Amino acid sequence: MINIQQDILPEKERPIGVFDSGIGGLTVVRSIINKLPKEHIVYFGDTARVPYGPKSAEVVRTYAKEDTDILLKHNVKLIVVACNTVSSVALDVVQKNSPVPVIGVIEPAAGIAAHTSKSKRVGVIGTLGTIASCAYTSEIRHHDPDITIEGQPCPLFVPLAEEGWDNHDATRLVAREYLAPLIEKGIDTLVLGCTHYPILKDIIAEVTGPAVTLIDSADSTADAVLHLLQSKGLLRNNDIPPEYVFYVSDVPHKFREIGERFLGRELRNVEKIGNIHIT
Ligand code: DGL
């Protein structure tokens, strides 16, 4: 195994760094691997302090700085903020503290949503923090000020996705409850603004029906990563298979089972790092 985190590697060979509040960001890693199969990836999931969604912006901003520092120690060429909550309330913190480019999940998905909607009514679902921040609203309006955005926090989707209830009547019931107000308002586009929601995509699509296009923020972010690396001449073009390394701040129960479901492949090279201060 090559050491992908050593300083002497040429820039193209350095890993993409991805961080999230926990395991959920593995859906973003999955999309990046599908789109960019030659790239090395270093992931950090703050599993000791998850969830970030219900926490205040002030606390999430403190965590975001620490998560950034952890990734920067691993010689990354780019930081992807997989967590929608961090991307909503603390992207500026990450940008300010990072000497390498930073991509959040809001901007890529917002751009696609703005261009997809014909009815000019877009729904956004996410954590309490993401919806309260109105980050998606500002970003979508930046593309098209005539669009009306209907935000809906869906906090129960996070444990349901982790429980693996992606085809369960309890999830269907919760989805109907959360999504009914958005459907009533005539949305034709729905942004899945949380790392966990791609896992529940089928049930969400079943409830919204075929008239609503779902925008997966993980997929749009992977596209943005491709474009950014391409434009900077930083794409790894090496046929030696890439390495994936996963750091977490805790190894919770069912970590591997949930992680493999989110990542869509076997989860190897997981290491717990110790110095996270739990507040
Ligand atoms: N990763 C978070 C997000 O995408 C969801 C889980 C949490 O609340 O930390 O917003």
Coordinates of C-alpha atoms and ligand atoms in Angstrom, one line a residue:
M1 CA 0.0 0.0 0.0
I2 CA 1.4 3.4 -0.9
N3 CA 1.4 6.2 1.6
I4 CA -1.0 8.6 0.0
Q5 CA -0.6 11.1 2.8
Q6 CA 3.1 11.8 2.4
D7 CA 4.2 15.4 1.6
I8 CA 6.5 14.5 -1.2
L9 CA 3.7 13.3 -3.5
P10 CA 3.0 15.4 -6.6
E11 CA -0.1 17.5 -6.2
K12 CA -2.2 15.3 -8.6
E13 CA -1.4 12.2 -6.5
R14 CA -2.5 13.8 -3.2
P15 CA -5.9 12.6 -1.8
I16 CA -9.2 14.4 -1.9
G17 CA -10.2 15.1 1.7
V18 CA -13.9 14.7 2.6
F19 CA -15.4 15.4 6.0
D20 CA -18.8 15.0 7.6
S21 CA -20.5 15.0 11.0
G22 CA -20.4 11.2 11.0
I23 CA -21.1 8.3 8.7
G24 CA -23.5 10.0 6.4
G25 CA -20.8 11.7 4.3
L26 CA -20.0 8.2 2.9
T27 CA -22.9 8.8 0.4
V28 CA -20.8 11.7 -0.9
V29 CA -17.7 9.5 -1.0
R30 CA -19.7 6.9 -2.9
S31 CA -20.7 9.5 -5.6
I32 CA -17.1 10.8 -5.8
I33 CA -15.8 7.2 -6.3
N34 CA -18.3 6.6 -9.0
K35 CA -17.4 9.8 -10.8
L36 CA -13.7 9.9 -10.1
P37 CA -12.6 6.3 -9.7
K38 CA -8.8 7.1 -9.9
E39 CA -8.7 9.5 -7.0
H40 CA -7.3 8.7 -3.5
I41 CA -9.7 9.7 -0.7
V42 CA -9.1 10.5 3.0
Y43 CA -12.4 10.8 4.9
F44 CA -13.0 12.1 8.4
G45 CA -16.3 11.4 10.1
D46 CA -16.9 13.1 13.5
T47 CA -18.8 10.1 14.8
A48 CA -18.2 11.1 18.4
R49 CA -20.1 14.4 18.1
V50 CA -22.7 13.5 15.5
P51 CA -25.4 14.8 14.9
Y52 CA -24.6 18.3 13.9
G53 CA -28.1 19.0 12.5
P54 CA -29.9 20.0 15.7
K55 CA -26.9 22.0 17.1
S56 CA -26.4 25.7 17.1
A57 CA -24.5 27.3 14.2
E58 CA -21.9 28.5 16.8
V59 CA -21.1 25.0 17.9
V60 CA -21.1 23.6 14.3
R61 CA -18.6 26.4 13.3
T62 CA -16.2 25.3 16.1
Y63 CA -16.4 21.7 15.0
A64 CA -16.0 22.6 11.3
K65 CA -12.6 24.3 12.1
E66 CA -11.4 21.3 14.0
D67 CA -12.6 18.9 11.2
T68 CA -10.7 21.0 8.6
D69 CA -7.5 20.9 10.6
I70 CA -7.7 17.1 10.9
L71 CA -8.0 16.7 7.1
L72 CA -5.3 19.3 6.4
K73 CA -2.8 17.1 8.4
H74 CA -3.3 14.4 5.8
N75 CA -1.9 16.4 2.8
V76 CA -5.2 16.7 0.9
K77 CA -5.3 18.6 -2.4
L78 CA -9.0 19.6 -2.0
I79 CA -11.5 19.6 0.9
V80 CA -15.1 18.5 0.2
V81 CA -17.5 19.4 3.0
A82 CA -19.9 16.5 2.7
C83 CA -22.1 17.6 5.6
N84 CA -25.0 19.8 4.5
T85 CA -25.3 21.4 7.9
V86 CA -21.6 22.4 7.9
S87 CA -21.9 23.6 4.3
S88 CA -24.9 25.7 5.3
V89 CA -23.5 27.4 8.4
A90 CA -19.8 27.1 8.3
L91 CA -18.4 26.9 4.8
D92 CA -16.7 30.3 5.3
V93 CA -14.9 28.8 8.4
V94 CA -13.5 26.0 6.3
Q95 CA -12.5 28.3 3.4
K96 CA -10.8 30.7 5.8
N97 CA -8.7 27.9 7.4
S98 CA -7.8 26.0 4.3
P99 CA -4.9 26.7 1.9
V100 CA -6.4 24.2 -0.6
P101 CA -9.7 24.6 -2.5
V102 CA -13.0 23.9 -0.7
I103 CA -16.2 22.5 -2.1
G104 CA -19.5 22.5 -0.1
V105 CA -22.6 20.6 -1.1
I106 CA -25.0 23.5 -1.3
E107 CA -23.8 25.4 -4.3
P108 CA -23.6 22.5 -6.7
A109 CA -27.1 21.2 -5.9
A110 CA -28.7 24.7 -5.8
G111 CA -27.4 25.5 -9.3
I112 CA -28.9 22.3 -10.7
A113 CA -32.2 22.8 -8.8
A114 CA -32.5 26.3 -10.2
H115 CA -32.0 25.2 -13.7
T116 CA -34.3 22.1 -13.4
S117 CA -37.5 23.8 -12.0
K118 CA -40.1 24.8 -14.6
S119 CA -42.8 25.7 -12.0
K120 CA -40.3 27.9 -10.2
R121 CA -41.2 26.2 -6.9
V122 CA -38.4 24.2 -5.4
G123 CA -38.5 22.2 -2.2
V124 CA -35.5 21.7 0.0
I125 CA -35.3 19.1 2.7
G126 CA -32.5 18.9 5.3
T127 CA -31.6 19.0 9.0
L128 CA -33.0 21.7 11.3
G129 CA -29.7 23.6 11.0
T130 CA -29.6 23.4 7.2
I131 CA -33.2 24.6 6.8
A132 CA -33.0 27.3 9.5
S133 CA -29.9 28.7 7.8
C134 CA -31.7 29.3 4.5
A135 CA -28.4 28.6 2.7
Y136 CA -30.1 26.7 -0.1
T137 CA -32.7 29.5 -0.5
S138 CA -30.0 32.2 -0.9
E139 CA -28.0 30.0 -3.3
I140 CA -31.0 29.0 -5.5
R141 CA -32.3 32.6 -5.6
H142 CA -28.8 33.7 -6.6
H143 CA -29.3 31.7 -9.8
D144 CA -32.9 32.7 -10.3
P145 CA -34.6 35.3 -8.0
D146 CA -38.0 34.3 -9.3
I147 CA -37.9 30.9 -7.7
T148 CA -40.0 30.3 -4.5
I149 CA -38.2 27.9 -2.1
E150 CA -40.1 25.7 0.3
G151 CA -37.9 24.4 3.1
Q152 CA -38.8 21.4 5.3
P153 CA -36.6 20.0 8.1
C154 CA -36.8 16.1 8.1
P155 CA -34.8 15.1 11.2
L156 CA -36.4 11.7 11.5
F157 CA -35.0 10.7 8.1
V158 CA -31.5 10.5 9.6
P159 CA -32.1 7.6 12.1
L160 CA -34.5 5.9 9.6
A161 CA -31.7 5.8 7.0
E162 CA -29.2 4.5 9.6
E163 CA -31.6 1.9 10.7
G164 CA -31.7 0.6 7.1
W165 CA -35.5 1.3 6.8
D166 CA -35.2 2.4 3.2
N167 CA -38.2 0.3 2.2
H168 CA -40.3 0.3 5.4
D169 CA -43.9 1.5 6.0
A170 CA -42.7 3.6 9.0
T171 CA -40.4 5.6 6.7
R172 CA -43.2 5.9 4.1
L173 CA -45.5 7.3 6.8
V174 CA -42.9 9.8 7.9
A175 CA -42.1 10.8 4.4
R176 CA -45.8 11.5 3.6
E177 CA -46.1 13.6 6.7
Y178 CA -42.9 15.7 5.9
L179 CA -43.5 16.0 2.1
A180 CA -47.2 16.6 1.9
P181 CA -46.9 20.4 2.5
L182 CA -44.3 20.7 -0.2
I183 CA -46.3 18.7 -2.7
E184 CA -49.4 20.9 -1.9
K185 CA -47.4 24.0 -2.7
G186 CA -46.7 22.6 -6.2
I187 CA -43.0 22.0 -6.1
D188 CA -41.6 20.3 -9.2
T189 CA -38.0 19.9 -7.9
L190 CA -36.8 18.6 -4.5
V191 CA -33.3 19.0 -3.2
L192 CA -32.1 16.1 -1.0
G193 CA -30.1 18.5 1.3
C194 CA -28.7 16.0 3.8
T195 CA -26.1 13.2 3.5
H196 CA -28.5 10.6 4.6
Y197 CA -31.4 11.2 2.2
P198 CA -29.9 9.5 -0.9
I199 CA -30.4 6.3 1.1
L200 CA -34.2 7.0 1.2
K201 CA -34.4 8.2 -2.4
D202 CA -36.8 5.5 -3.6
I203 CA -39.3 6.1 -0.8
I204 CA -39.1 9.9 -1.3
A205 CA -39.6 9.5 -5.1
E206 CA -42.6 7.2 -4.4
V207 CA -44.2 9.8 -2.2
T208 CA -43.5 12.8 -4.4
G209 CA -44.5 11.0 -7.6
P210 CA -42.9 11.3 -11.1
A211 CA -43.8 15.0 -11.5
V212 CA -41.1 16.0 -9.0
T213 CA -37.4 15.8 -9.9
L214 CA -35.1 14.8 -7.1
I215 CA -31.7 16.6 -6.9
D216 CA -29.1 14.5 -5.0
S217 CA -26.6 16.9 -3.4
A218 CA -24.0 14.0 -3.3
D219 CA -24.1 13.5 -7.0
S220 CA -24.0 17.2 -7.9
T221 CA -21.1 17.7 -5.5
A222 CA -19.2 14.9 -7.2
D223 CA -19.7 16.7 -10.5
A224 CA -18.4 19.9 -9.0
V225 CA -15.3 18.0 -7.7
L226 CA -14.6 16.7 -11.2
H227 CA -14.9 20.1 -12.8
L228 CA -12.7 21.8 -10.2
L229 CA -9.9 19.2 -10.4
Q230 CA -10.1 19.3 -14.2
S231 CA -9.9 23.1 -14.3
K232 CA -6.9 23.1 -12.0
G233 CA -5.1 20.3 -13.8
L234 CA -5.2 18.2 -10.6
L235 CA -7.0 15.0 -11.8
R236 CA -5.1 11.9 -10.8
N237 CA -4.3 10.0 -14.0
N238 CA -2.6 6.9 -12.7
D239 CA -3.7 3.3 -13.3
I240 CA -2.4 2.1 -9.9
P241 CA -5.7 1.6 -7.9
P242 CA -6.5 4.4 -5.5
E243 CA -6.4 4.1 -1.7
Y244 CA -9.3 5.0 0.6
V245 CA -8.6 5.8 4.2
F246 CA -11.3 6.5 6.8
Y247 CA -10.8 8.3 10.1
V248 CA -13.5 8.6 12.7
S249 CA -13.6 10.1 16.2
D250 CA -15.5 7.2 17.6
V251 CA -16.5 3.7 16.5
P252 CA -20.1 3.5 17.4
H253 CA -22.3 0.4 17.4
K254 CA -23.1 -0.9 13.9
F255 CA -20.6 1.4 12.4
R256 CA -19.3 -1.0 9.8
E257 CA -22.8 -2.2 8.8
I258 CA -24.2 1.3 8.4
G259 CA -21.0 2.6 6.7
E260 CA -20.9 -0.1 4.1
R261 CA -24.6 0.5 3.2
F262 CA -23.9 4.2 2.8
L263 CA -20.6 3.7 0.9
G264 CA -22.0 0.9 -1.3
R265 CA -18.8 -1.2 -0.8
E266 CA -16.7 -2.8 1.8
L267 CA -15.4 -0.4 4.4
R268 CA -11.6 -1.0 5.1
N269 CA -8.8 1.1 6.5
V270 CA -10.9 2.6 9.3
E271 CA -8.9 4.3 12.0
K272 CA -10.1 6.0 15.2
I273 CA -8.3 9.2 16.0
G274 CA -8.2 10.2 19.6
N275 CA -7.8 13.9 20.3
I276 CA -11.4 15.1 19.6
H277 CA -12.7 17.1 22.5
I278 CA -16.3 16.3 23.2
T279 CA -18.2 19.3 24.4
Ligands
DGL1 N1 -24.4 15.0 7.9 C1 -25.6 15.8 8.3 C2 -26.0 16.7 7.1 O1 -25.8 16.4 6.0 C3 -26.7 14.9 8.8 C4 -26.4 14.2 10.1 C5 -26.2 15.2 11.3 O2 -27.2 15.8 11.7 O3 -25.1 15.4 11.7 O4 -26.6 17.7 7.4

